[in-house]
Amino acid sequence: MVRRWGPAGLTLGLALLAAGCGGEPSLTGTWIMAENQSRTMTVRDDGSVSANVDVPCTGTTKDQGDREYRLELDCGITKISADGVLSADGRTLTVKDPSTGQEAVWNRK
């Protein structure tokens, strides 16, 4: 026996489908370093970044696919290139300096 759900069922089905098909989480937003909450970073829709990691920095991000990003920051006295991996839920960004292997975890504000 086939049941027909009508308009309410269709609406519910579309809502559930949309909730499950949100795509990849976005890097856009404000981030706070887990181990030092005075360090913050803001990523804009256009990929530009402003950060305060003891000194002010500006830079860019580049989407590498599969929730992986390349961050390039100019902090005046130094330049930073790092690789970031965004968690599947979009709440945590793990940033690794490829030259030293050091990692830092950033949490979405």
Tab-separated table of C-alpha atoms in Angstrom:
chain	number	residue	atom	x	y	z
A	1	MET	CA	0.000	0.000	0.000
A	2	VAL	CA	1.395	3.385	-1.003
A	3	ARG	CA	0.802	6.289	1.362
A	4	ARG	CA	0.550	9.799	0.088
A	5	TRP	CA	1.866	12.430	2.436
A	6	GLY	CA	0.487	15.488	0.687
A	7	PRO	CA	1.898	19.029	1.019
A	8	ALA	CA	2.886	18.645	4.694
A	9	GLY	CA	4.883	15.492	3.969
A	10	LEU	CA	6.576	17.111	1.001
A	11	THR	CA	7.525	20.132	3.109
A	12	LEU	CA	8.921	17.918	5.867
A	13	GLY	CA	10.842	15.805	3.357
A	14	LEU	CA	12.398	18.845	1.711
A	15	ALA	CA	13.358	20.294	5.101
A	16	LEU	CA	15.074	17.051	6.121
A	17	LEU	CA	16.834	16.824	2.772
A	18	ALA	CA	18.089	20.413	3.072
A	19	ALA	CA	19.348	19.781	6.609
A	20	GLY	CA	21.343	16.772	5.465
A	21	CYS	CA	22.735	18.386	2.324
A	22	GLY	CA	24.285	21.532	3.729
A	23	GLY	CA	27.559	20.891	1.916
A	24	GLU	CA	30.965	21.556	3.364
A	25	PRO	CA	31.271	23.845	6.390
A	26	SER	CA	32.676	27.299	5.734
A	27	LEU	CA	35.928	28.737	7.066
A	28	THR	CA	34.280	32.170	7.165
A	29	GLY	CA	33.885	33.548	10.680
A	30	THR	CA	35.801	34.450	13.812
A	31	TRP	CA	38.171	31.965	15.418
A	32	ILE	CA	39.778	31.875	18.877
A	33	MET	CA	42.953	29.916	19.610
A	34	ALA	CA	42.176	27.183	22.159
A	35	GLU	CA	45.412	27.465	24.146
A	36	ASN	CA	45.608	31.288	24.110
A	37	GLN	CA	42.201	32.942	23.826
A	38	SER	CA	43.702	36.398	23.326
A	39	ARG	CA	44.700	35.244	19.825
A	40	THR	CA	41.897	35.676	17.316
A	41	MET	CA	41.452	35.360	13.585
A	42	THR	CA	38.634	36.507	11.298
A	43	VAL	CA	38.146	34.960	7.857
A	44	ARG	CA	35.901	36.818	5.424
A	45	ASP	CA	33.806	35.458	2.541
A	46	ASP	CA	36.419	36.642	0.014
A	47	GLY	CA	39.163	34.615	1.758
A	48	SER	CA	40.894	37.606	3.342
A	49	VAL	CA	42.088	37.213	6.920
A	50	SER	CA	42.824	39.553	9.794
A	51	ALA	CA	44.404	38.106	12.907
A	52	ASN	CA	45.861	39.132	16.222
A	53	VAL	CA	48.536	36.648	17.298
A	54	ASP	CA	50.441	38.958	19.664
A	55	VAL	CA	50.921	41.246	16.629
A	56	PRO	CA	48.338	42.267	14.026
A	57	CYS	CA	48.386	40.235	10.797
A	58	THR	CA	46.581	40.327	7.474
A	59	GLY	CA	46.503	37.729	4.768
A	60	THR	CA	44.558	35.267	2.685
A	61	THR	CA	43.237	31.734	2.719
A	62	LYS	CA	43.086	29.352	-0.193
A	63	ASP	CA	40.660	26.443	-0.286
A	64	GLN	CA	42.619	23.263	-1.104
A	65	GLY	CA	39.491	21.054	-1.130
A	66	ASP	CA	38.266	18.441	1.343
A	67	ARG	CA	38.079	21.040	4.183
A	68	GLU	CA	41.811	21.815	3.816
A	69	TYR	CA	43.103	25.382	3.546
A	70	ARG	CA	46.376	27.215	3.044
A	71	LEU	CA	46.795	30.324	5.215
A	72	GLU	CA	49.252	33.052	4.249
A	73	LEU	CA	49.690	35.804	6.857
A	74	ASP	CA	51.847	38.920	6.863
A	75	CYS	CA	52.494	40.037	10.429
A	76	GLY	CA	54.960	42.812	9.604
A	77	ILE	CA	57.916	41.360	11.477
A	78	THR	CA	57.306	37.880	10.078
A	79	LYS	CA	55.308	36.028	7.449
A	80	ILE	CA	53.419	32.846	8.269
A	81	SER	CA	52.406	30.053	5.894
A	82	ALA	CA	50.346	27.297	7.447
A	83	ASP	CA	47.996	24.485	6.529
A	84	GLY	CA	44.556	24.274	8.118
A	85	VAL	CA	42.043	21.457	8.355
A	86	LEU	CA	38.455	22.297	9.222
A	87	SER	CA	36.536	19.695	11.234
A	88	ALA	CA	33.525	18.052	9.594
A	89	ASP	CA	31.159	19.986	11.872
A	90	GLY	CA	32.933	23.293	11.089
A	91	ARG	CA	33.598	24.142	14.751
A	92	THR	CA	37.349	23.454	14.959
A	93	LEU	CA	40.245	24.500	12.744
A	94	THR	CA	43.577	22.718	13.253
A	95	VAL	CA	46.447	24.798	11.870
A	96	LYS	CA	49.872	23.262	11.272
A	97	ASP	CA	53.134	25.023	10.471
A	98	PRO	CA	54.703	22.719	7.852
A	99	SER	CA	58.216	23.996	8.591
A	100	THR	CA	58.100	23.089	12.312
A	101	GLY	CA	55.266	20.574	12.560
A	102	GLN	CA	53.670	22.601	15.372
A	103	GLU	CA	49.882	22.531	15.527
A	104	ALA	CA	47.374	24.940	17.036
A	105	VAL	CA	43.664	24.365	17.476
A	106	TRP	CA	41.251	27.227	16.841
A	107	ASN	CA	37.596	27.171	17.889
A	108	ARG	CA	34.784	28.962	16.109
A	109	LYS	CA	33.495	31.886	18.155
